[in-house]
mmCIF file of C-alpha atoms in Angstrom:
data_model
loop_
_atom_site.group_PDB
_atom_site.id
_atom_site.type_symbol
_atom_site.label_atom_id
_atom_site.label_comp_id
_atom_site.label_asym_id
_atom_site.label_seq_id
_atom_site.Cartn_x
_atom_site.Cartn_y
_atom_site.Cartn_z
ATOM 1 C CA UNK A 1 13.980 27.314 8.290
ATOM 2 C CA UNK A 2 11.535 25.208 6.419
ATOM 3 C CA UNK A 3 9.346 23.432 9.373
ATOM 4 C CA UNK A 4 5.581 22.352 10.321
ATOM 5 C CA UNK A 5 3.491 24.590 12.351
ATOM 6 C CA UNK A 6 1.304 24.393 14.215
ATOM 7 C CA UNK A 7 -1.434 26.745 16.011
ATOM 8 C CA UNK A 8 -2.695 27.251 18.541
ATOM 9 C CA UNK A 9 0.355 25.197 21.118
ATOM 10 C CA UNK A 10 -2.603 24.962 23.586
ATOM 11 C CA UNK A 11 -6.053 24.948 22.849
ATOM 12 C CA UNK A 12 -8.816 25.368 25.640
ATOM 13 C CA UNK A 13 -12.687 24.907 24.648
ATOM 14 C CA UNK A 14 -15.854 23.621 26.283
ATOM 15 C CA UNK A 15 -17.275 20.294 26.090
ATOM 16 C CA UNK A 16 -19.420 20.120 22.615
ATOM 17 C CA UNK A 17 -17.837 23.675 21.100
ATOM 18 C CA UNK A 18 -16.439 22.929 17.672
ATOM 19 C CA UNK A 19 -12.881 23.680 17.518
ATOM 20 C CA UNK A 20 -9.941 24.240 14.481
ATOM 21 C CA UNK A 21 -6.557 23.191 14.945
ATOM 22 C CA UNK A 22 -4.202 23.903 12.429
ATOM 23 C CA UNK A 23 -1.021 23.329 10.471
ATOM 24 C CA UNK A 24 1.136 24.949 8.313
ATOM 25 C CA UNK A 25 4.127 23.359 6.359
ATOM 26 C CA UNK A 26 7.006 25.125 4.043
ATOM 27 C CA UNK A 27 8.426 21.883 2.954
ATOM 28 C CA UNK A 28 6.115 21.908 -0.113
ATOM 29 C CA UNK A 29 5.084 18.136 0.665
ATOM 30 C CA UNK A 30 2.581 16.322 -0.653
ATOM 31 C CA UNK A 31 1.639 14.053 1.813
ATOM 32 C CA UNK A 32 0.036 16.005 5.416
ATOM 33 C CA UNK A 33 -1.452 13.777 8.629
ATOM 34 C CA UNK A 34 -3.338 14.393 11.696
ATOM 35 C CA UNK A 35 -2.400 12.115 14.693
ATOM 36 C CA UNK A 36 -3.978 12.304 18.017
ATOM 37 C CA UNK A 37 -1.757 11.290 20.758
ATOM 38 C CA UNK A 38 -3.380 10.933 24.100
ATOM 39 C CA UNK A 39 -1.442 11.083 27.866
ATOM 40 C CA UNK A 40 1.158 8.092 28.039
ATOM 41 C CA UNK A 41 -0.168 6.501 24.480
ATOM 42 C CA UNK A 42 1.416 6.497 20.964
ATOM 43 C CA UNK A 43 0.136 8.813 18.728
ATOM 44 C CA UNK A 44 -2.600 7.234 16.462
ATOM 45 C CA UNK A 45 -3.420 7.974 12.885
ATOM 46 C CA UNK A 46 -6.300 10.076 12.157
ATOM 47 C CA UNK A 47 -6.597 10.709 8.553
ATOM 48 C CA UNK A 48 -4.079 12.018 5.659
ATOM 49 C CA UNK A 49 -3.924 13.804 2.478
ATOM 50 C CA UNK A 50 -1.942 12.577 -0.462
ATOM 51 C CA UNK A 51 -2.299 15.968 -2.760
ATOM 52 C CA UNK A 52 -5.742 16.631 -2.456
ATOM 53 C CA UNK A 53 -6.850 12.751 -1.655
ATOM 54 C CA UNK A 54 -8.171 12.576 1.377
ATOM 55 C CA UNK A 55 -7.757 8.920 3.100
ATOM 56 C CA UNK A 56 -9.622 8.136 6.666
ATOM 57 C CA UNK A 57 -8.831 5.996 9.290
ATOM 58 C CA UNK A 58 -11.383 3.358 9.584
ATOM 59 C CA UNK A 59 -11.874 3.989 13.250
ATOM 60 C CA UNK A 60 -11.592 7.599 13.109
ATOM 61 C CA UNK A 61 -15.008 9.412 14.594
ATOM 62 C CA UNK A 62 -17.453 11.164 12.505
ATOM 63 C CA UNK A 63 -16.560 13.764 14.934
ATOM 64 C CA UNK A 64 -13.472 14.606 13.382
ATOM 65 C CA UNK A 65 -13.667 16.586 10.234
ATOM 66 C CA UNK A 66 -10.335 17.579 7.986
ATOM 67 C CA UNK A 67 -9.795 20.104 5.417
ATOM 68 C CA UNK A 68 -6.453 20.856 3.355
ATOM 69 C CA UNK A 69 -7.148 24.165 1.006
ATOM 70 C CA UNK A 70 -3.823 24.364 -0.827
ATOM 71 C CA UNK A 71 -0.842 22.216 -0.678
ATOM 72 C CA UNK A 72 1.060 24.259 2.464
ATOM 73 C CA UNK A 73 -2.511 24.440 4.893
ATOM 74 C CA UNK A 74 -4.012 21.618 6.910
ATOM 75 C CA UNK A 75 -6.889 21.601 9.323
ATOM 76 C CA UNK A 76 -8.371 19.614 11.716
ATOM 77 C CA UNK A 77 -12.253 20.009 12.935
ATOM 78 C CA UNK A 78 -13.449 18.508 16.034
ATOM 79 C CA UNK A 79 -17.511 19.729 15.586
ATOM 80 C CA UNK A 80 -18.582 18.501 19.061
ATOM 81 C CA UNK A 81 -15.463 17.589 21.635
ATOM 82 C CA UNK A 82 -16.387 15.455 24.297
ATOM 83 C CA UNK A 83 -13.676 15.147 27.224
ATOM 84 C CA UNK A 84 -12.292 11.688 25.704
ATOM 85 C CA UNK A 85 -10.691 14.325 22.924
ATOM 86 C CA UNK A 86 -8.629 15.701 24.930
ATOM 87 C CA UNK A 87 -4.783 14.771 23.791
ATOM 88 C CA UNK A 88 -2.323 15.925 22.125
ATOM 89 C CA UNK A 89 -2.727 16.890 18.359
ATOM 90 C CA UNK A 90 0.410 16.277 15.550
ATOM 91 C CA UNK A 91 0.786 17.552 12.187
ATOM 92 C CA UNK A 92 3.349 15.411 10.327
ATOM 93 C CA UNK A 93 4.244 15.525 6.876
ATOM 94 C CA UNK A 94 6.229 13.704 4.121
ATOM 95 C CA UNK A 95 7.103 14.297 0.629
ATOM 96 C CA UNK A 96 5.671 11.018 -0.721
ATOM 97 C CA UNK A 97 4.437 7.773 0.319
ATOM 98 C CA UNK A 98 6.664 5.288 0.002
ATOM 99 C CA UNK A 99 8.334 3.092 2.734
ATOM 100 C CA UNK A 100 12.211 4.883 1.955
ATOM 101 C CA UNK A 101 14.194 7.232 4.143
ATOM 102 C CA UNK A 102 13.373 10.155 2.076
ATOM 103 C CA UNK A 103 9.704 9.952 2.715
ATOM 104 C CA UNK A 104 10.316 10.515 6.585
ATOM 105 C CA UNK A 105 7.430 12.138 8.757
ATOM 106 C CA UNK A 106 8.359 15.069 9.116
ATOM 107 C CA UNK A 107 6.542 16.404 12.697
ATOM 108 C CA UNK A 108 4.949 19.714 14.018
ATOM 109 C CA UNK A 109 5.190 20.667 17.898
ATOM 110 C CA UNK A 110 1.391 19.676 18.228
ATOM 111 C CA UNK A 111 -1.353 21.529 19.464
ATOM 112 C CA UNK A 112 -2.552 20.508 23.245
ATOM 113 C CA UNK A 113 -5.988 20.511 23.727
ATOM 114 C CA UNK A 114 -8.266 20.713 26.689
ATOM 115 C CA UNK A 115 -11.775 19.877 26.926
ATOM 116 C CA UNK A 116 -13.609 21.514 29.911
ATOM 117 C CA UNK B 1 -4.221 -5.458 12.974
ATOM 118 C CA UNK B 2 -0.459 -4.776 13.670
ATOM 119 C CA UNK B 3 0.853 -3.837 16.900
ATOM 120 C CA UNK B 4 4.589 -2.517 17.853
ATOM 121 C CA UNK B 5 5.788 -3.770 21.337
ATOM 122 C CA UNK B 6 8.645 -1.670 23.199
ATOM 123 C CA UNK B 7 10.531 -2.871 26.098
ATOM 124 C CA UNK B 8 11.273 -1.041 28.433
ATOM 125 C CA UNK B 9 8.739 0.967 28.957
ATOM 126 C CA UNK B 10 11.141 3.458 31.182
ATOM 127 C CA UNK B 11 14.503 3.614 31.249
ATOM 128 C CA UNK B 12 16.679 5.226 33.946
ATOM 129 C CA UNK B 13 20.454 5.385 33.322
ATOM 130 C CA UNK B 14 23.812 6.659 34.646
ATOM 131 C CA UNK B 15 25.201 9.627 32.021
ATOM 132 C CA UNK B 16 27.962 7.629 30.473
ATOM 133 C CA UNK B 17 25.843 4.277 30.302
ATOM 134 C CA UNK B 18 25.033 2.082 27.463
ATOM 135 C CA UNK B 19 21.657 1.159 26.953
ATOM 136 C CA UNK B 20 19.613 -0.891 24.006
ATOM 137 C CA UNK B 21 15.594 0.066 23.467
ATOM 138 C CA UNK B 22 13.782 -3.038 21.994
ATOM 139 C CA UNK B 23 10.781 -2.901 18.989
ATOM 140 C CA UNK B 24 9.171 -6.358 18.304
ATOM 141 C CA UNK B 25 5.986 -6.143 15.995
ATOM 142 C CA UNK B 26 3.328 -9.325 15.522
ATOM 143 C CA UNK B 27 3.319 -9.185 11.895
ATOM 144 C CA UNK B 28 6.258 -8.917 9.173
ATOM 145 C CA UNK B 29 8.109 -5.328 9.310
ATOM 146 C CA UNK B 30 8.470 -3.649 5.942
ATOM 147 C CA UNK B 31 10.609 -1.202 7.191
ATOM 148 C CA UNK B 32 10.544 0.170 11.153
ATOM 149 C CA UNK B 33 11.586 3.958 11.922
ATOM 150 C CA UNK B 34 12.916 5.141 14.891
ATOM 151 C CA UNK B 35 11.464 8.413 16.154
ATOM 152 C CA UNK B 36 12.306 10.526 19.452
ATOM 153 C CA UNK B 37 10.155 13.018 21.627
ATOM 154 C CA UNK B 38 10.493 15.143 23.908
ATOM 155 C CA UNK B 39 7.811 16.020 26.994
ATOM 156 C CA UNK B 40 4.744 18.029 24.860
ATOM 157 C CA UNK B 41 6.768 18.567 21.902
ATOM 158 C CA UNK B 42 6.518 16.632 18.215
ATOM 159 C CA UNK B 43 8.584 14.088 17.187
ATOM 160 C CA UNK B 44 11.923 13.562 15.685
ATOM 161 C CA UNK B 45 13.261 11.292 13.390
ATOM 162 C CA UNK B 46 16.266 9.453 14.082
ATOM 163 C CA UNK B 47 16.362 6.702 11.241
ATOM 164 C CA UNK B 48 14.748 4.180 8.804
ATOM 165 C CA UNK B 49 15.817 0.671 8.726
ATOM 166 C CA UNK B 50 14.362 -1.148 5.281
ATOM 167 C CA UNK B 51 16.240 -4.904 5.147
ATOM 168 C CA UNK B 52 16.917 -7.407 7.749
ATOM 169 C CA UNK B 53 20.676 -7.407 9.050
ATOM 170 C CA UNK B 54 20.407 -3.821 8.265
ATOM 171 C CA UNK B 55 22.309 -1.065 10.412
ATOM 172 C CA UNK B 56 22.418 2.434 11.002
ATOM 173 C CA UNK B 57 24.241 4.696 13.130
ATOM 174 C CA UNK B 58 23.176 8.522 14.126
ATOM 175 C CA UNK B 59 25.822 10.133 16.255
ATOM 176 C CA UNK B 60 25.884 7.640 19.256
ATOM 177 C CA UNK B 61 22.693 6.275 18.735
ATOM 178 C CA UNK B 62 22.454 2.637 16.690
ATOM 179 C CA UNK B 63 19.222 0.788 15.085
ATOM 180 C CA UNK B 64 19.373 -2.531 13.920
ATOM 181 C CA UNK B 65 16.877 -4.459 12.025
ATOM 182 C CA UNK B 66 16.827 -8.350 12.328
ATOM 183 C CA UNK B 67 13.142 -9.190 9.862
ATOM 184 C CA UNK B 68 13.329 -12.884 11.122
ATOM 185 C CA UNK B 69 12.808 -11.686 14.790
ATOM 186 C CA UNK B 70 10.351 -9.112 13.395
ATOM 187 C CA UNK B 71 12.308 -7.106 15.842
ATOM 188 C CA UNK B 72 14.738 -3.795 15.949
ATOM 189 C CA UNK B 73 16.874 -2.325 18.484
ATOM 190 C CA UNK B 74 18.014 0.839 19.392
ATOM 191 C CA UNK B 75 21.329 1.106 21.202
ATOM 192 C CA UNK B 76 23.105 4.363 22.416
ATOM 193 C CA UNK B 77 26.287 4.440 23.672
ATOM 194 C CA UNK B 78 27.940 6.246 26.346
ATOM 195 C CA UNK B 79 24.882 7.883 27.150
ATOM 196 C CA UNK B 80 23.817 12.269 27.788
ATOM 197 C CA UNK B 81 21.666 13.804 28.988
ATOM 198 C CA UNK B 82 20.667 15.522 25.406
ATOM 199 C CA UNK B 83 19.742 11.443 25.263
ATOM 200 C CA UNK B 84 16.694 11.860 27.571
ATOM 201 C CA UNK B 85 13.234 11.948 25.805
ATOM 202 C CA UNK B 86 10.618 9.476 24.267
ATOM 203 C CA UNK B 87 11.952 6.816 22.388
ATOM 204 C CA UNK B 88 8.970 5.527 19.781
ATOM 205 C CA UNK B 89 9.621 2.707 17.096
ATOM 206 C CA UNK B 90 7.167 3.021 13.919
ATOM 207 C CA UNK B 91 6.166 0.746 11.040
ATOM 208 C CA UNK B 92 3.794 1.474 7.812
ATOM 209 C CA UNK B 93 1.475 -1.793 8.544
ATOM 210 C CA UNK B 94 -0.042 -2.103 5.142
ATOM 211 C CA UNK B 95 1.182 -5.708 3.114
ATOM 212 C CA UNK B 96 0.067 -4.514 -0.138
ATOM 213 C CA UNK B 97 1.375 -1.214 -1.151
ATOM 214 C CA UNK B 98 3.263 1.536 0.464
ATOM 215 C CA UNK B 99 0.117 4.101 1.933
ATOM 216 C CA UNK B 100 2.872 6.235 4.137
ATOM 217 C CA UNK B 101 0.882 5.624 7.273
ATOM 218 C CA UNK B 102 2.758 4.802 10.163
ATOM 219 C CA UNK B 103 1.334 2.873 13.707
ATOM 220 C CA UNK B 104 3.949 3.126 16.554
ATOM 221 C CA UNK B 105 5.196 1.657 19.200
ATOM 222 C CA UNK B 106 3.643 2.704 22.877
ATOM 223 C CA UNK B 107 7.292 4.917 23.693
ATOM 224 C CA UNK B 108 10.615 3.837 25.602
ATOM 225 C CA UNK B 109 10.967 6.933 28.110
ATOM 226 C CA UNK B 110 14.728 7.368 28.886
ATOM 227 C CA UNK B 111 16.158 9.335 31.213
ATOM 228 C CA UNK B 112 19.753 9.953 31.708
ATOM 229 C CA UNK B 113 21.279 11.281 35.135
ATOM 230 C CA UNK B 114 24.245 13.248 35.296
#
């Protein structure tokens, strides 16, 4: 079945070590995004790609870093977590844009991580 | 900035039960999606409301959209426990042009018992 991925599910590293989530989709969409979701909260907008376009969240860190090689892989960096990144991850992705039904969000399992 | 308000923020219910999930954003809703999630898992979409008055049904689960209230609701009826999970309400919050970004609502955690 055509889905988003994402690996690891669980994702343990040290305080400072950079870390690489990533995500995977077969829908062939255009549009990928990287939420973080933290304990209890909603999940907040990171960054996205539109194609190659990448668009940042004004209050995004520095911290957080994203690459997207080809249309189907996504990545997100963290190059120094600090314990206050510790959430949950999502992948989401959509075909285009635009505020219609048929540009739903299309979500991955998300990738918990843990910051020791 | 725009901000989604839910209400409740829990929700525990008889299986069988009716029950309505409120959204109510601070600015003008161009469009509000319902989403659901389950415990450490991504999320689901249920549906996409676009024009005031508008209505939509999924199974037993209904969304209305009322853009004067700059509110929607969520009803289910006759409630499961395949109902329990995270109930989250989202909204693209740009004015000017559609950007696909969505900012949600802080979850409506039902739980059904049997």
């Amino acid at each position: 079945d055509a889905m988003v991925i994402q690996n690891p599910r669980y994702q343990v590293t040290q305080f400072g070590k950079p870390v690489t989530l990533s995500c995977s989709q077969t829908l062939n969409h255009n549009v990928m995004y990287w939420y973080q979701q933290k304990s209890s909260q909603a999940p907040k907008l990171l960054f996205h790609y539109y194609d190659k376009d990448f668009n940042n969240e004004a209050d995004t860190p520095d911290n957080f870093q994203s690459r997207r090689p080809n249309t189907s892989f996504c990545f997100l960096d963290i190059r120094s977590p600090g314990l206050g990144d510790a959430a949950m991850y999502l992948c989401a992705t959509s075909r285009g844009a635009w505020r219609r039904p048929e540009d739903e969000q299309f979500f991955g399992p998300g990738t918990r991580l843990t910051v020791l | 900035s725009q901000e989604l308000e839910q209400s409740p923020q829990s929700l525990i219910v008889q299986e069988g039960k009716n029950l309505t999930i409120n959204c109510t954003s601070s600015k003008t809703l161009y469009g509000l999606y319902w989403y659901k999630q389950k415990y450490g898992e991504g999320l689901i979409f249920l549906m996409m409301l676009q024009k005031g008055g508008e209505e939509k049904s999924h199974e037993k689960i209904t969304a209305k959209l009322d853009e004067k209230k700059q509110q929607s609701s969520l009803h289910i009826t006759a409630s499961q426990p395949s109902h329990a999970g995270i109930y989250l309400c989202g909204a693209d919050p740009s004015t000017s042009s559609n950007t696909g970004k969505l900012i949600f609502g802080q979850g409506t955690t039902l739980q059904v018992k049997p």
